[in-house]
Amino acid sequence: MEKKPIFKKGEKYEPWNYRPISVISSISKVYEKITYEQLYSYFNDSNMLTNSQSGFLSLHSTVTALLETSNYWSINIDNGMLNGVIFIDLKKAFSTIKLF
């Protein structure tokens, strides 16, 4: 497996402005797909997946999760409840980890 750094943004001389990309063989990609399908089938048949898990489910995305959350907030407001929300920006979360 070969790893190639891909520039994200910022100063090109800063190593944390690059993200590693793994270039894997076709055989590895086929094996990964088969493993994914088997695991997904097992988790789905065992009812271990919820609608809240949108990262890898088909027809689910961050937009789907945001719409569902906004709907819950609207229901709470209609019922006279308050919504407490904390927004966290994780844009550079992994860039702040420095290895020595």
PDB file of C-alpha atoms in Angstrom:
ATOM      1  CA  MET A   1       0.000   0.000   0.000  1.00  0.00           C
ATOM      2  CA  GLU A   2       1.354   3.349  -1.004  1.00  0.00           C
ATOM      3  CA  LYS A   3       0.575   6.584   0.855  1.00  0.00           C
ATOM      4  CA  LYS A   4       0.632   9.952  -0.859  1.00  0.00           C
ATOM      5  CA  PRO A   5       0.194  13.256   0.980  1.00  0.00           C
ATOM      6  CA  ILE A   6      -2.487  15.500  -0.525  1.00  0.00           C
ATOM      7  CA  PHE A   7      -2.399  19.233   0.204  1.00  0.00           C
ATOM      8  CA  LYS A   8      -5.490  20.562   2.057  1.00  0.00           C
ATOM      9  CA  LYS A   9      -4.970  24.308   2.467  1.00  0.00           C
ATOM     10  CA  GLY A  10      -2.770  26.834   4.235  1.00  0.00           C
ATOM     11  CA  GLU A  11       0.999  27.047   4.037  1.00  0.00           C
ATOM     12  CA  LYS A  12       2.484  24.339   1.825  1.00  0.00           C
ATOM     13  CA  TYR A  13       5.573  23.941   4.024  1.00  0.00           C
ATOM     14  CA  GLU A  14       3.523  22.959   7.126  1.00  0.00           C
ATOM     15  CA  PRO A  15       3.209  19.158   7.343  1.00  0.00           C
ATOM     16  CA  TRP A  16      -0.197  19.268   9.075  1.00  0.00           C
ATOM     17  CA  ASN A  17      -1.723  20.936   6.010  1.00  0.00           C
ATOM     18  CA  TYR A  18      -1.493  17.623   4.173  1.00  0.00           C
ATOM     19  CA  ARG A  19      -3.688  14.563   4.516  1.00  0.00           C
ATOM     20  CA  PRO A  20      -2.479  11.044   3.748  1.00  0.00           C
ATOM     21  CA  ILE A  21      -4.179   9.164   0.928  1.00  0.00           C
ATOM     22  CA  SER A  22      -3.686   5.421   0.699  1.00  0.00           C
ATOM     23  CA  VAL A  23      -3.483   3.975  -2.772  1.00  0.00           C
ATOM     24  CA  ILE A  24      -4.554   0.338  -2.536  1.00  0.00           C
ATOM     25  CA  SER A  25      -4.636  -2.411  -5.129  1.00  0.00           C
ATOM     26  CA  SER A  26      -7.758  -3.577  -6.951  1.00  0.00           C
ATOM     27  CA  ILE A  27      -7.707  -6.868  -5.038  1.00  0.00           C
ATOM     28  CA  SER A  28      -7.781  -4.954  -1.759  1.00  0.00           C
ATOM     29  CA  LYS A  29     -10.706  -2.867  -2.989  1.00  0.00           C
ATOM     30  CA  VAL A  30     -12.689  -5.999  -3.926  1.00  0.00           C
ATOM     31  CA  TYR A  31     -11.890  -7.584  -0.536  1.00  0.00           C
ATOM     32  CA  GLU A  32     -12.943  -4.373   1.235  1.00  0.00           C
ATOM     33  CA  LYS A  33     -16.264  -4.316  -0.672  1.00  0.00           C
ATOM     34  CA  ILE A  34     -17.015  -7.965   0.168  1.00  0.00           C
ATOM     35  CA  THR A  35     -16.192  -7.392   3.834  1.00  0.00           C
ATOM     36  CA  TYR A  36     -18.384  -4.267   3.913  1.00  0.00           C
ATOM     37  CA  GLU A  37     -21.348  -6.090   2.382  1.00  0.00           C
ATOM     38  CA  GLN A  38     -21.055  -8.996   4.833  1.00  0.00           C
ATOM     39  CA  LEU A  39     -20.737  -6.736   7.880  1.00  0.00           C
ATOM     40  CA  TYR A  40     -23.537  -4.436   6.718  1.00  0.00           C
ATOM     41  CA  SER A  41     -25.828  -7.419   6.129  1.00  0.00           C
ATOM     42  CA  TYR A  42     -25.040  -8.848   9.581  1.00  0.00           C
ATOM     43  CA  PHE A  43     -25.571  -5.533  11.403  1.00  0.00           C
ATOM     44  CA  ASN A  44     -28.743  -4.798   9.472  1.00  0.00           C
ATOM     45  CA  ASP A  45     -30.223  -8.295  10.046  1.00  0.00           C
ATOM     46  CA  SER A  46     -29.355  -8.066  13.759  1.00  0.00           C
ATOM     47  CA  ASN A  47     -31.062  -4.647  14.082  1.00  0.00           C
ATOM     48  CA  MET A  48     -27.799  -3.113  15.279  1.00  0.00           C
ATOM     49  CA  LEU A  49     -28.084  -0.083  12.962  1.00  0.00           C
ATOM     50  CA  THR A  50     -30.201   2.911  13.889  1.00  0.00           C
ATOM     51  CA  ASN A  51     -31.462   5.809  11.799  1.00  0.00           C
ATOM     52  CA  SER A  52     -29.064   8.044  13.732  1.00  0.00           C
ATOM     53  CA  GLN A  53     -26.083   6.412  12.016  1.00  0.00           C
ATOM     54  CA  SER A  54     -25.903   8.269   8.725  1.00  0.00           C
ATOM     55  CA  GLY A  55     -22.239   8.162   7.854  1.00  0.00           C
ATOM     56  CA  PHE A  56     -22.232   4.976   5.811  1.00  0.00           C
ATOM     57  CA  LEU A  57     -25.885   4.155   5.147  1.00  0.00           C
ATOM     58  CA  SER A  58     -27.314   4.613   1.683  1.00  0.00           C
ATOM     59  CA  LEU A  59     -29.814   7.463   1.319  1.00  0.00           C
ATOM     60  CA  HIS A  60     -28.479   8.997   4.569  1.00  0.00           C
ATOM     61  CA  SER A  61     -26.172  11.971   4.887  1.00  0.00           C
ATOM     62  CA  THR A  62     -25.337  14.866   7.157  1.00  0.00           C
ATOM     63  CA  VAL A  63     -28.245  16.715   5.520  1.00  0.00           C
ATOM     64  CA  THR A  64     -30.595  13.886   6.532  1.00  0.00           C
ATOM     65  CA  ALA A  65     -29.307  14.048  10.106  1.00  0.00           C
ATOM     66  CA  LEU A  66     -29.676  17.855  10.170  1.00  0.00           C
ATOM     67  CA  LEU A  67     -33.253  17.689   8.868  1.00  0.00           C
ATOM     68  CA  GLU A  68     -34.178  15.106  11.493  1.00  0.00           C
ATOM     69  CA  THR A  69     -32.587  17.175  14.250  1.00  0.00           C
ATOM     70  CA  SER A  70     -34.323  20.355  13.062  1.00  0.00           C
ATOM     71  CA  ASN A  71     -37.609  18.470  13.102  1.00  0.00           C
ATOM     72  CA  TYR A  72     -37.029  17.431  16.743  1.00  0.00           C
ATOM     73  CA  TRP A  73     -36.233  21.043  17.638  1.00  0.00           C
ATOM     74  CA  SER A  74     -39.446  22.234  15.993  1.00  0.00           C
ATOM     75  CA  ILE A  75     -41.495  19.633  17.880  1.00  0.00           C
ATOM     76  CA  ASN A  76     -39.895  20.742  21.161  1.00  0.00           C
ATOM     77  CA  ILE A  77     -40.672  24.397  20.420  1.00  0.00           C
ATOM     78  CA  ASP A  78     -44.293  23.494  19.543  1.00  0.00           C
ATOM     79  CA  ASN A  79     -44.550  21.689  22.898  1.00  0.00           C
ATOM     80  CA  GLY A  80     -43.216  24.725  24.783  1.00  0.00           C
ATOM     81  CA  MET A  81     -39.818  23.172  25.503  1.00  0.00           C
ATOM     82  CA  LEU A  82     -36.389  24.753  25.139  1.00  0.00           C
ATOM     83  CA  ASN A  83     -33.621  23.415  22.934  1.00  0.00           C
ATOM     84  CA  GLY A  84     -30.047  23.539  24.179  1.00  0.00           C
ATOM     85  CA  VAL A  85     -27.544  23.226  21.355  1.00  0.00           C
ATOM     86  CA  ILE A  86     -23.757  23.184  21.361  1.00  0.00           C
ATOM     87  CA  PHE A  87     -21.942  23.549  18.047  1.00  0.00           C
ATOM     88  CA  ILE A  88     -18.357  22.304  17.844  1.00  0.00           C
ATOM     89  CA  ASP A  89     -16.114  23.024  14.878  1.00  0.00           C
ATOM     90  CA  LEU A  90     -13.971  19.957  14.211  1.00  0.00           C
ATOM     91  CA  LYS A  91     -12.534  21.299  10.976  1.00  0.00           C
ATOM     92  CA  LYS A  92      -8.942  21.090  12.157  1.00  0.00           C
ATOM     93  CA  ALA A  93      -9.447  18.476  14.866  1.00  0.00           C
ATOM     94  CA  PHE A  94      -6.995  15.989  13.422  1.00  0.00           C
ATOM     95  CA  SER A  95      -4.559  18.656  12.306  1.00  0.00           C
ATOM     96  CA  THR A  96      -3.998  19.689  15.931  1.00  0.00           C
ATOM     97  CA  ILE A  97      -2.618  16.278  16.908  1.00  0.00           C
ATOM     98  CA  LYS A  98       1.136  16.461  16.696  1.00  0.00           C
ATOM     99  CA  LEU A  99       3.362  13.420  16.780  1.00  0.00           C
ATOM    100  CA  PHE A 100       6.846  13.764  18.183  1.00  0.00           C
TER     101      PHE A 100
END
